[in-house]
Amino acid sequence: MSAPRQLSLNAFIYPSGHHEAAWRHPDSRPDRIYDVSYYQEIGRTAEAAKLDAVFFADGPALRTDVRHNAAPGLEPITLLTAIATATTHLGLIATASTTYYEPYNLARLFSSLDHLSGGRAGWNIVTTGTDLAAANFGLDRHPDHAERYARAREFVDAVVALWDSWEDDAILLDRAAGIYADPDKIHPIDFVGEHLRVRGPFNAARTPQGHPVLVQAGASNEGRAFAGKYAEAIFTAHQRLSDAQTFYADIKAKAAEYGRDADAVKILPGISPFIADTEAAAKRLEREFNELTVPEYGIKQLESITGTSLRALALDEPVPVEVFAGAGDVTDNARSRLQVVAGIVERERPTLRGLLHRLAGARGHRVFAGTPEQVADTIEEWFTQGAADGFNVMPPYYPGGLEVFAETVVPILQERGLFRTEYTGTTLRDHFGLARPRGRVAPAPATVG
């Protein structure tokens, strides 16, 4: 008999917390966001709870309004390498852009992280959504959506080919004969695309995982097609069970269309839980954070999603539904986060202040306030009702928000048989239940004559 299906749980690290006002709350530690030991402590908390991984987002531009929010901008692969030294099993997932890296350099970074951590690396593949990045790289413009995804497909193909350019048994380590590796088992990739050219071969052997886990976070039409072909884990944002179920079924179907095992694609929505002994206390905690928000900051974030100025609206005036005309829905959507916000406006008809509070918790991801049992209940419901294979846990504040989740919610999920009580493997692929990919062996040269 096969083992029962198990949740995947990641801790999404956002330095002082996922609520935009977390840095103002006394339970957060914005004074430590440049302190390596702070992140190592978070990693140890996640590993003690047997979580699959920590995840660190990134972007090559200053997007946050630093007047009103903390923005450390630490490079994530360097940071996760530091966390790797403080942990032994915890997966390490970092974001890196296919638009503003080159394949060989990025392949080296993630290969090194995977080797040095003993096989715990994951790459969150993004194309970068902000045009603020272009000028930082000497470009006149940020490539459009279609162009970025065309490059991304070539980029991932080239990177994986580099990682696989060494056969698994290329290293001989024959001291007696003086032969370290067999050059005949190390192959140029000779990748030529419309956007990229990479000769190869790579300058390091295949990693303990074969190659790092491929993660993806885009939910647009292009993003979902990309995920169906490449992603082994998908980070997504949904407010309602029904929308999450639709997305889940769509991604699994797309994976099957590419001839992939749909069960080997892990779909992980975000959840940001405010947790307390009673539901009323949890909701009070959420209000406490919302009261610390700065409207000017929230309006800037909302305008970056809508592409429309909202300055003419009073804070206690209802947000017009017309602002979100053409946002689409979860089955046909080119602007995924816009669609999430549009859904909130259409269903709840909030004031501008109310909408800002709804989004302050986790930028459109699901915010839930309740007891540990209620948080576990909603996780179990989505997991068992075809909406999720697990969750990206997004604590409203760090480090305490993760500690409370680890100490109160995880044991309930373990008691219900939904989550591991001990690690059963050592790599991120082991934790996610993913097979080690087979290497790509170059064909034998044709004989002459």
Short mmCIF file of C-alpha atoms in Angstrom, two decimals:
data_model
loop_
_atom_site.label_atom_id
_atom_site.label_comp_id
_atom_site.label_asym_id
_atom_site.label_seq_id
_atom_site.Cartn_x
_atom_site.Cartn_y
_atom_site.Cartn_z
CA MET A 1 0.00 0.00 0.00
CA SER A 2 1.22 3.50 -0.81
CA ALA A 3 1.92 5.90 2.04
CA PRO A 4 -0.84 8.42 2.81
CA ARG A 5 -0.54 11.77 1.07
CA GLN A 6 1.36 14.33 3.14
CA LEU A 7 1.23 18.11 3.22
CA SER A 8 4.16 20.22 2.07
CA LEU A 9 4.77 23.30 4.23
CA ASN A 10 7.26 26.07 3.53
CA ALA A 11 8.08 29.13 5.60
CA PHE A 12 8.08 32.17 3.31
CA ILE A 13 10.64 34.51 4.86
CA TYR A 14 9.76 38.19 4.66
CA PRO A 15 12.21 39.89 7.00
CA SER A 16 9.97 41.50 9.64
CA GLY A 17 6.74 39.77 8.57
CA HIS A 18 4.23 39.60 5.73
CA HIS A 19 1.92 42.24 7.11
CA GLU A 20 3.04 45.57 5.68
CA ALA A 21 2.99 47.20 9.14
CA ALA A 22 4.77 44.33 10.88
CA TRP A 23 7.97 46.33 11.28
CA ARG A 24 6.06 48.80 13.51
CA HIS A 25 4.72 46.09 15.83
CA PRO A 26 6.68 45.36 19.03
CA ASP A 27 6.64 41.61 18.33
CA SER A 28 8.71 42.00 15.13
CA ARG A 29 12.46 42.59 14.81
CA PRO A 30 13.18 45.06 11.98
CA ASP A 31 16.41 45.93 13.77
CA ARG A 32 17.75 42.47 12.87
CA ILE A 33 16.95 42.25 9.16
CA TYR A 34 20.64 42.58 8.24
CA ASP A 35 21.74 40.12 10.93
CA VAL A 36 22.68 36.68 9.59
CA SER A 37 21.97 35.00 12.93
CA TYR A 38 18.35 36.21 12.72
CA TYR A 39 17.76 34.21 9.54
CA GLN A 40 19.63 31.21 10.89
CA GLU A 41 17.32 31.23 13.93
CA ILE A 42 14.29 31.32 11.62
CA GLY A 43 15.76 28.39 9.69
CA ARG A 44 16.26 26.39 12.87
CA THR A 45 12.65 27.10 13.93
CA ALA A 46 11.38 25.85 10.56
CA GLU A 47 13.58 22.75 10.71
CA ALA A 48 12.53 21.91 14.27
CA ALA A 49 8.93 21.88 13.00
CA LYS A 50 10.02 19.57 10.12
CA LEU A 51 8.92 22.05 7.46
CA ASP A 52 9.89 21.26 3.89
CA ALA A 53 11.73 24.48 3.14
CA VAL A 54 12.21 28.18 3.65
CA PHE A 55 11.56 30.43 0.69
CA PHE A 56 13.02 33.85 0.03
CA ALA A 57 11.60 36.20 -2.62
CA ASP A 58 13.70 38.72 -4.52
CA GLY A 59 13.70 41.36 -7.22
CA PRO A 60 16.54 43.37 -8.81
CA ALA A 61 15.13 46.81 -7.99
CA LEU A 62 14.00 48.85 -5.01
CA ARG A 63 10.22 48.41 -5.22
CA THR A 64 9.26 48.98 -1.59
CA ASP A 65 8.49 52.46 -0.33
CA VAL A 66 11.27 52.52 2.25
CA ARG A 67 9.78 55.58 3.88
CA HIS A 68 7.02 53.36 5.24
CA ASN A 69 8.35 49.79 5.20
CA ALA A 70 11.52 47.82 5.90
CA ALA A 71 13.34 46.56 2.80
CA PRO A 72 16.69 44.83 3.37
CA GLY A 73 17.28 43.69 -0.22
CA LEU A 74 19.65 40.87 0.76
CA GLU A 75 20.68 38.58 -2.08
CA PRO A 76 18.77 35.33 -1.42
CA ILE A 77 21.24 32.65 -2.53
CA THR A 78 23.93 34.11 -0.28
CA LEU A 79 21.41 34.29 2.56
CA LEU A 80 20.21 30.71 2.08
CA THR A 81 23.79 29.47 2.04
CA ALA A 82 24.14 31.00 5.51
CA ILE A 83 20.93 29.25 6.61
CA ALA A 84 22.30 25.99 5.16
CA THR A 85 25.20 26.12 7.61
CA ALA A 86 22.76 26.30 10.54
CA THR A 87 20.46 23.46 9.40
CA THR A 88 20.79 19.90 8.10
CA HIS A 89 17.51 18.98 6.38
CA LEU A 90 15.58 22.17 5.62
CA GLY A 91 14.99 22.96 1.94
CA LEU A 92 16.29 26.30 0.62
CA ILE A 93 14.30 28.02 -2.15
CA ALA A 94 15.47 31.30 -3.68
CA THR A 95 13.97 33.54 -6.35
CA ALA A 96 16.08 34.48 -9.37
CA SER A 97 15.06 36.23 -12.57
CA THR A 98 15.44 34.81 -16.07
CA THR A 99 15.31 38.36 -17.42
CA TYR A 100 18.23 39.79 -15.46
CA TYR A 101 20.59 36.84 -15.09
CA GLU A 102 22.52 34.87 -17.68
CA PRO A 103 22.03 31.08 -17.70
CA TYR A 104 25.61 30.06 -16.93
CA ASN A 105 25.97 32.37 -13.93
CA LEU A 106 22.64 31.39 -12.45
CA ALA A 107 23.30 27.69 -13.03
CA ARG A 108 26.52 28.03 -11.02
CA LEU A 109 24.82 29.80 -8.11
CA PHE A 110 22.12 27.19 -7.64
CA SER A 111 24.42 24.26 -8.35
CA SER A 112 26.77 25.54 -5.65
CA LEU A 113 23.91 25.96 -3.16
CA ASP A 114 22.69 22.43 -3.90
CA HIS A 115 26.15 20.89 -3.53
CA LEU A 116 27.06 22.78 -0.38
CA SER A 117 23.72 22.05 1.33
CA GLY A 118 23.71 18.36 0.45
CA GLY A 119 20.82 18.63 -2.01
CA ARG A 120 18.41 21.14 -0.50
CA ALA A 121 18.18 23.87 -3.16
CA GLY A 122 15.17 25.08 -5.13
CA TRP A 123 14.98 27.81 -7.77
CA ASN A 124 11.85 29.98 -7.86
CA ILE A 125 11.78 31.01 -11.51
CA VAL A 126 10.48 34.52 -12.20
CA THR A 127 10.62 36.82 -15.23
CA THR A 128 10.50 40.01 -13.08
CA GLY A 129 7.31 42.04 -13.15
CA THR A 130 8.62 45.56 -12.58
CA ASP A 131 10.01 47.92 -15.18
CA LEU A 132 12.12 49.54 -12.44
CA ALA A 133 14.72 46.83 -13.00
CA ALA A 134 15.58 47.67 -16.61
CA ALA A 135 17.61 50.79 -15.89
CA ASN A 136 19.63 48.92 -13.27
CA PHE A 137 20.94 46.69 -16.05
CA GLY A 138 21.55 49.36 -18.68
CA LEU A 139 18.39 48.63 -20.64
CA ASP A 140 16.12 51.23 -22.19
CA ARG A 141 12.99 49.26 -21.42
CA HIS A 142 11.69 46.28 -19.48
CA PRO A 143 10.82 43.46 -21.92
CA ASP A 144 7.09 42.88 -22.36
CA HIS A 145 5.27 39.92 -20.86
CA ALA A 146 5.41 37.64 -23.92
CA GLU A 147 9.07 38.40 -24.60
CA ARG A 148 10.02 37.68 -20.99
CA TYR A 149 8.33 34.29 -21.06
CA ALA A 150 9.88 33.40 -24.42
CA ARG A 151 13.31 34.11 -22.93
CA ALA A 152 12.37 32.26 -19.72
CA ARG A 153 11.59 29.05 -21.63
CA GLU A 154 14.95 29.16 -23.36
CA PHE A 155 16.65 30.11 -20.11
CA VAL A 156 15.32 27.12 -18.15
CA ASP A 157 16.11 24.73 -21.01
CA ALA A 158 19.69 26.04 -21.12
CA VAL A 159 20.20 25.94 -17.34
CA VAL A 160 18.89 22.39 -17.00
CA ALA A 161 21.02 21.30 -19.95
CA LEU A 162 24.07 22.79 -18.22
CA TRP A 163 23.29 20.98 -14.97
CA ASP A 164 22.87 17.75 -16.92
CA SER A 165 25.94 18.17 -19.12
CA TRP A 166 27.91 15.90 -16.80
CA GLU A 167 26.75 12.29 -16.73
CA ASP A 168 26.15 10.95 -13.23
CA ASP A 169 29.20 8.68 -13.42
CA ALA A 170 31.56 11.20 -15.05
CA ILE A 171 33.73 11.45 -11.93
CA LEU A 172 36.00 8.40 -11.74
CA LEU A 173 38.32 9.49 -8.92
CA ASP A 174 40.86 6.91 -10.01
CA ARG A 175 43.92 7.88 -8.00
CA ALA A 176 45.98 4.94 -9.21
CA ALA A 177 45.51 5.83 -12.87
CA GLY A 178 45.59 9.57 -12.26
CA ILE A 179 42.14 10.10 -13.77
CA TYR A 180 39.67 12.31 -11.91
CA ALA A 181 36.86 12.49 -14.49
CA ASP A 182 36.03 11.01 -17.88
CA PRO A 183 35.88 13.87 -20.44
CA ASP A 184 33.78 11.68 -22.74
CA LYS A 185 31.00 11.89 -20.16
CA ILE A 186 30.99 15.69 -20.05
CA HIS A 187 29.17 17.29 -22.98
CA PRO A 188 28.79 20.75 -24.53
CA ILE A 189 25.14 21.72 -24.73
CA ASP A 190 25.45 23.93 -27.84
CA PHE A 191 22.21 25.70 -26.96
CA VAL A 192 21.07 28.20 -29.60
CA GLY A 193 17.76 29.99 -29.22
CA GLU A 194 16.16 33.21 -30.33
CA HIS A 195 17.21 34.97 -27.11
CA LEU A 196 20.13 32.95 -25.74
CA ARG A 197 23.27 31.11 -26.86
CA VAL A 198 25.15 28.87 -24.42
CA ARG A 199 27.88 26.47 -25.48
CA GLY A 200 28.71 24.63 -22.24
CA PRO A 201 29.59 22.25 -20.80
CA PHE A 202 29.07 23.15 -17.18
CA ASN A 203 32.07 23.33 -14.88
CA ALA A 204 30.65 21.24 -12.04
CA ALA A 205 29.20 17.76 -11.68
CA ARG A 206 25.50 17.01 -11.23
CA THR A 207 24.25 17.85 -7.77
CA PRO A 208 22.88 15.49 -5.09
CA GLN A 209 19.35 16.15 -6.37
CA GLY A 210 20.34 15.77 -10.03
CA HIS A 211 19.43 19.42 -10.22
CA PRO A 212 17.68 21.87 -7.88
CA VAL A 213 13.89 21.73 -7.64
CA LEU A 214 12.22 24.02 -10.19
CA VAL A 215 9.63 26.30 -8.58
CA GLN A 216 7.43 28.86 -10.29
CA ALA A 217 5.09 31.58 -9.06
CA GLY A 218 3.36 33.07 -12.12
CA ALA A 219 -0.40 32.51 -12.43
CA SER A 220 -1.07 34.41 -15.67
CA ASN A 221 -1.98 32.50 -18.83
CA GLU A 222 1.68 32.41 -19.88
CA GLY A 223 2.74 31.60 -16.34
CA ARG A 224 0.38 28.64 -16.02
CA ALA A 225 1.48 27.22 -19.36
CA PHE A 226 5.10 27.65 -18.28
CA ALA A 227 4.36 25.94 -14.96
CA GLY A 228 2.68 23.01 -16.67
CA LYS A 229 5.83 22.34 -18.69
CA TYR A 230 8.58 23.06 -16.16
CA ALA A 231 7.51 23.60 -12.56
CA GLU A 232 7.88 20.96 -9.87
CA ALA A 233 6.31 23.23 -7.24
CA ILE A 234 4.07 26.25 -7.78
CA PHE A 235 3.48 29.16 -5.42
CA THR A 236 0.10 30.80 -5.93
CA ALA A 237 -2.39 33.19 -4.28
CA HIS A 238 -6.10 32.52 -3.81
CA GLN A 239 -8.76 33.90 -1.51
CA ARG A 240 -11.45 31.26 -2.02
CA LEU A 241 -11.48 27.47 -2.02
CA SER A 242 -13.37 27.36 -5.32
CA ASP A 243 -10.80 29.52 -7.12
CA ALA A 244 -7.96 27.44 -5.71
CA GLN A 245 -9.68 24.25 -6.88
CA THR A 246 -10.06 25.64 -10.41
CA PHE A 247 -6.41 26.68 -10.54
CA TYR A 248 -5.29 23.34 -9.09
CA ALA A 249 -7.21 21.34 -11.70
CA ASP A 250 -5.96 23.57 -14.52
CA ILE A 251 -2.28 23.21 -13.59
CA LYS A 252 -2.53 19.46 -13.11
CA ALA A 253 -4.20 19.16 -16.53
CA LYS A 254 -1.51 21.27 -18.17
CA ALA A 255 1.21 19.10 -16.65
CA ALA A 256 -0.51 16.00 -18.02
CA GLU A 257 -0.70 17.61 -21.46
CA TYR A 258 3.10 17.83 -21.41
CA GLY A 259 3.31 14.13 -20.56
CA ARG A 260 4.23 14.78 -16.94
CA ASP A 261 2.97 13.07 -13.79
CA ALA A 262 0.47 15.56 -12.40
CA ASP A 263 1.12 14.31 -8.86
CA ALA A 264 4.77 15.39 -9.23
CA VAL A 265 3.71 19.04 -9.50
CA LYS A 266 3.14 20.48 -6.02
CA ILE A 267 0.71 23.41 -5.79
CA LEU A 268 1.31 25.57 -2.72
CA PRO A 269 -0.96 28.58 -2.07
CA GLY A 270 0.04 31.22 0.44
CA ILE A 271 -1.65 31.53 3.82
CA SER A 272 -0.91 34.24 6.39
CA PRO A 273 -2.33 33.18 9.76
CA PHE A 274 -3.02 35.35 12.78
CA ILE A 275 -3.14 32.78 15.58
CA ALA A 276 -4.42 33.12 19.15
CA ASP A 277 -6.13 31.02 21.81
CA THR A 278 -9.57 32.27 20.74
CA GLU A 279 -10.95 33.46 17.42
CA ALA A 280 -11.82 36.82 18.95
CA ALA A 281 -8.24 37.28 20.18
CA ALA A 282 -6.86 36.36 16.74
CA LYS A 283 -9.11 38.92 15.07
CA ARG A 284 -8.06 41.54 17.64
CA LEU A 285 -4.44 40.81 16.76
CA GLU A 286 -5.19 41.29 13.07
CA ARG A 287 -6.93 44.63 13.79
CA GLU A 288 -3.95 45.67 15.90
CA PHE A 289 -1.68 45.24 12.89
CA ASN A 290 -4.12 46.90 10.47
CA GLU A 291 -4.31 49.97 12.69
CA LEU A 292 -0.56 50.41 12.23
CA THR A 293 -0.79 50.68 8.44
CA VAL A 294 0.10 53.88 6.59
CA PRO A 295 -2.58 54.51 3.90
CA GLU A 296 -0.10 56.23 1.58
CA TYR A 297 2.00 53.06 1.46
CA GLY A 298 -0.98 50.80 0.81
CA ILE A 299 -2.33 53.04 -1.96
CA LYS A 300 1.02 52.91 -3.77
CA GLN A 301 1.02 49.12 -3.58
CA LEU A 302 -2.57 48.92 -4.83
CA GLU A 303 -1.88 51.30 -7.71
CA SER A 304 1.03 49.13 -8.79
CA ILE A 305 -1.47 46.28 -9.18
CA THR A 306 -4.30 48.22 -10.86
CA GLY A 307 -2.19 50.53 -13.00
CA THR A 308 -4.78 53.21 -12.14
CA SER A 309 -4.56 56.20 -9.81
CA LEU A 310 -6.83 55.93 -6.78
CA ARG A 311 -5.89 59.27 -5.26
CA ALA A 312 -9.30 60.80 -5.96
CA LEU A 313 -11.00 58.27 -3.65
CA ALA A 314 -11.60 59.09 0.00
CA LEU A 315 -10.43 56.38 2.40
CA ASP A 316 -13.97 55.61 3.53
CA GLU A 317 -15.45 55.69 0.03
CA PRO A 318 -16.36 52.39 -1.67
CA VAL A 319 -13.87 51.22 -4.30
CA PRO A 320 -15.54 51.29 -7.74
CA VAL A 321 -15.80 47.88 -9.35
CA GLU A 322 -15.05 49.57 -12.69
CA VAL A 323 -11.41 50.02 -11.63
CA PHE A 324 -11.03 46.28 -12.19
CA ALA A 325 -12.84 45.96 -15.50
CA GLY A 326 -11.17 43.36 -17.66
CA ALA A 327 -9.26 41.74 -14.80
CA GLY A 328 -10.38 38.30 -15.99
CA ASP A 329 -10.86 35.26 -13.80
CA VAL A 330 -8.87 32.34 -12.54
CA THR A 331 -9.42 30.30 -15.73
CA ASP A 332 -8.46 33.02 -18.22
CA ASN A 333 -6.33 35.66 -16.64
CA ALA A 334 -3.35 37.64 -17.85
CA ARG A 335 -2.90 39.65 -14.64
CA SER A 336 -3.20 37.20 -11.80
CA ARG A 337 -2.81 39.44 -8.75
CA LEU A 338 -5.18 42.01 -10.26
CA GLN A 339 -7.78 39.26 -10.56
CA VAL A 340 -7.39 38.33 -6.89
CA VAL A 341 -7.96 41.94 -5.82
CA ALA A 342 -10.85 42.33 -8.27
CA GLY A 343 -12.53 39.32 -6.68
CA ILE A 344 -12.32 40.91 -3.23
CA VAL A 345 -13.87 44.16 -4.52
CA GLU A 346 -16.67 42.41 -6.41
CA ARG A 347 -17.64 40.13 -3.50
CA GLU A 348 -17.15 42.45 -0.53
CA ARG A 349 -17.58 45.98 -1.95
CA PRO A 350 -15.08 47.40 0.56
CA THR A 351 -14.16 51.00 1.18
CA LEU A 352 -10.67 51.99 0.10
CA ARG A 353 -9.52 51.75 3.74
CA GLY A 354 -11.10 48.32 4.05
CA LEU A 355 -9.42 47.10 0.86
CA LEU A 356 -6.06 48.42 2.02
CA HIS A 357 -6.48 46.47 5.25
CA ARG A 358 -7.46 43.32 3.33
CA LEU A 359 -4.29 43.55 1.26
CA ALA A 360 -1.96 44.68 4.06
CA GLY A 361 -1.70 41.19 5.48
CA ALA A 362 -0.02 39.39 2.59
CA ARG A 363 -0.34 41.32 -0.68
CA GLY A 364 -3.34 39.35 -1.95
CA HIS A 365 -2.55 35.99 -0.39
CA ARG A 366 -5.12 34.52 1.97
CA VAL A 367 -5.12 35.99 5.47
CA PHE A 368 -6.80 33.88 8.15
CA ALA A 369 -7.38 34.80 11.80
CA GLY A 370 -8.32 32.04 14.20
CA THR A 371 -7.29 29.45 16.75
CA PRO A 372 -4.63 26.83 15.98
CA GLU A 373 -7.43 24.30 15.38
CA GLN A 374 -9.19 26.63 12.94
CA VAL A 375 -5.97 27.28 11.03
CA ALA A 376 -5.36 23.52 10.85
CA ASP A 377 -8.96 23.00 9.72
CA THR A 378 -8.65 25.38 6.77
CA ILE A 379 -5.30 23.87 5.75
CA GLU A 380 -6.83 20.39 5.90
CA GLU A 381 -9.91 21.47 3.92
CA TRP A 382 -7.89 22.89 1.04
CA PHE A 383 -5.52 19.91 1.10
CA THR A 384 -8.26 17.28 1.00
CA GLN A 385 -10.65 19.12 -1.35
CA GLY A 386 -8.40 19.41 -4.41
CA ALA A 387 -7.16 22.95 -3.82
CA ALA A 388 -3.59 22.50 -2.54
CA ASP A 389 -0.76 20.04 -2.02
CA GLY A 390 0.47 22.16 0.84
CA PHE A 391 1.05 25.79 1.74
CA ASN A 392 3.55 28.59 1.72
CA VAL A 393 3.15 29.78 5.29
CA MET A 394 3.47 33.57 5.43
CA PRO A 395 3.59 34.68 9.09
CA PRO A 396 2.24 38.21 9.57
CA TYR A 397 5.24 38.96 11.78
CA TYR A 398 8.66 37.41 12.32
CA PRO A 399 10.00 35.66 14.26
CA GLY A 400 7.02 35.09 16.59
CA GLY A 401 4.44 34.38 13.90
CA LEU A 402 6.42 31.38 12.65
CA GLU A 403 7.13 30.21 16.18
CA VAL A 404 3.42 30.21 17.07
CA PHE A 405 2.55 28.30 13.88
CA ALA A 406 5.32 25.76 14.53
CA GLU A 407 4.37 25.26 18.17
CA THR A 408 0.57 25.16 17.87
CA VAL A 409 -0.60 24.35 14.34
CA VAL A 410 2.04 21.86 13.19
CA PRO A 411 1.38 19.44 16.09
CA ILE A 412 -2.33 19.37 15.21
CA LEU A 413 -1.54 18.55 11.57
CA GLN A 414 0.84 15.85 12.77
CA GLU A 415 -1.79 14.35 15.09
CA ARG A 416 -4.19 14.19 12.15
CA GLY A 417 -1.62 12.29 10.09
CA LEU A 418 -1.35 15.09 7.54
CA PHE A 419 2.26 16.13 8.16
CA ARG A 420 5.50 14.39 8.98
CA THR A 421 6.79 14.01 12.52
CA GLU A 422 10.33 13.33 11.30
CA TYR A 423 12.19 13.90 8.06
CA THR A 424 12.35 10.70 5.99
CA GLY A 425 14.96 12.01 3.56
CA THR A 426 17.72 14.56 3.30
CA THR A 427 16.99 16.52 0.11
CA LEU A 428 14.27 18.96 -0.88
CA ARG A 429 13.13 16.43 -3.49
CA ASP A 430 12.76 13.87 -0.70
CA HIS A 431 10.60 16.28 1.31
CA PHE A 432 8.37 17.11 -1.68
CA GLY A 433 8.17 13.48 -2.74
CA LEU A 434 9.81 14.20 -6.10
CA ALA A 435 12.00 11.78 -8.02
CA ARG A 436 15.60 12.64 -8.84
CA PRO A 437 15.58 13.59 -12.54
CA ARG A 438 17.56 11.41 -14.87
CA GLY A 439 20.56 12.99 -16.52
CA ARG A 440 20.51 13.82 -20.20
CA VAL A 441 23.14 11.70 -21.87
CA ALA A 442 24.42 13.01 -25.19
CA PRO A 443 23.94 10.53 -28.08
CA ALA A 444 26.96 8.56 -29.25
CA PRO A 445 28.68 10.15 -32.27
CA ALA A 446 27.73 8.70 -35.64
CA THR A 447 30.24 6.29 -37.13
CA VAL A 448 31.92 7.17 -40.41
CA GLY A 449 32.23 4.80 -43.37
#
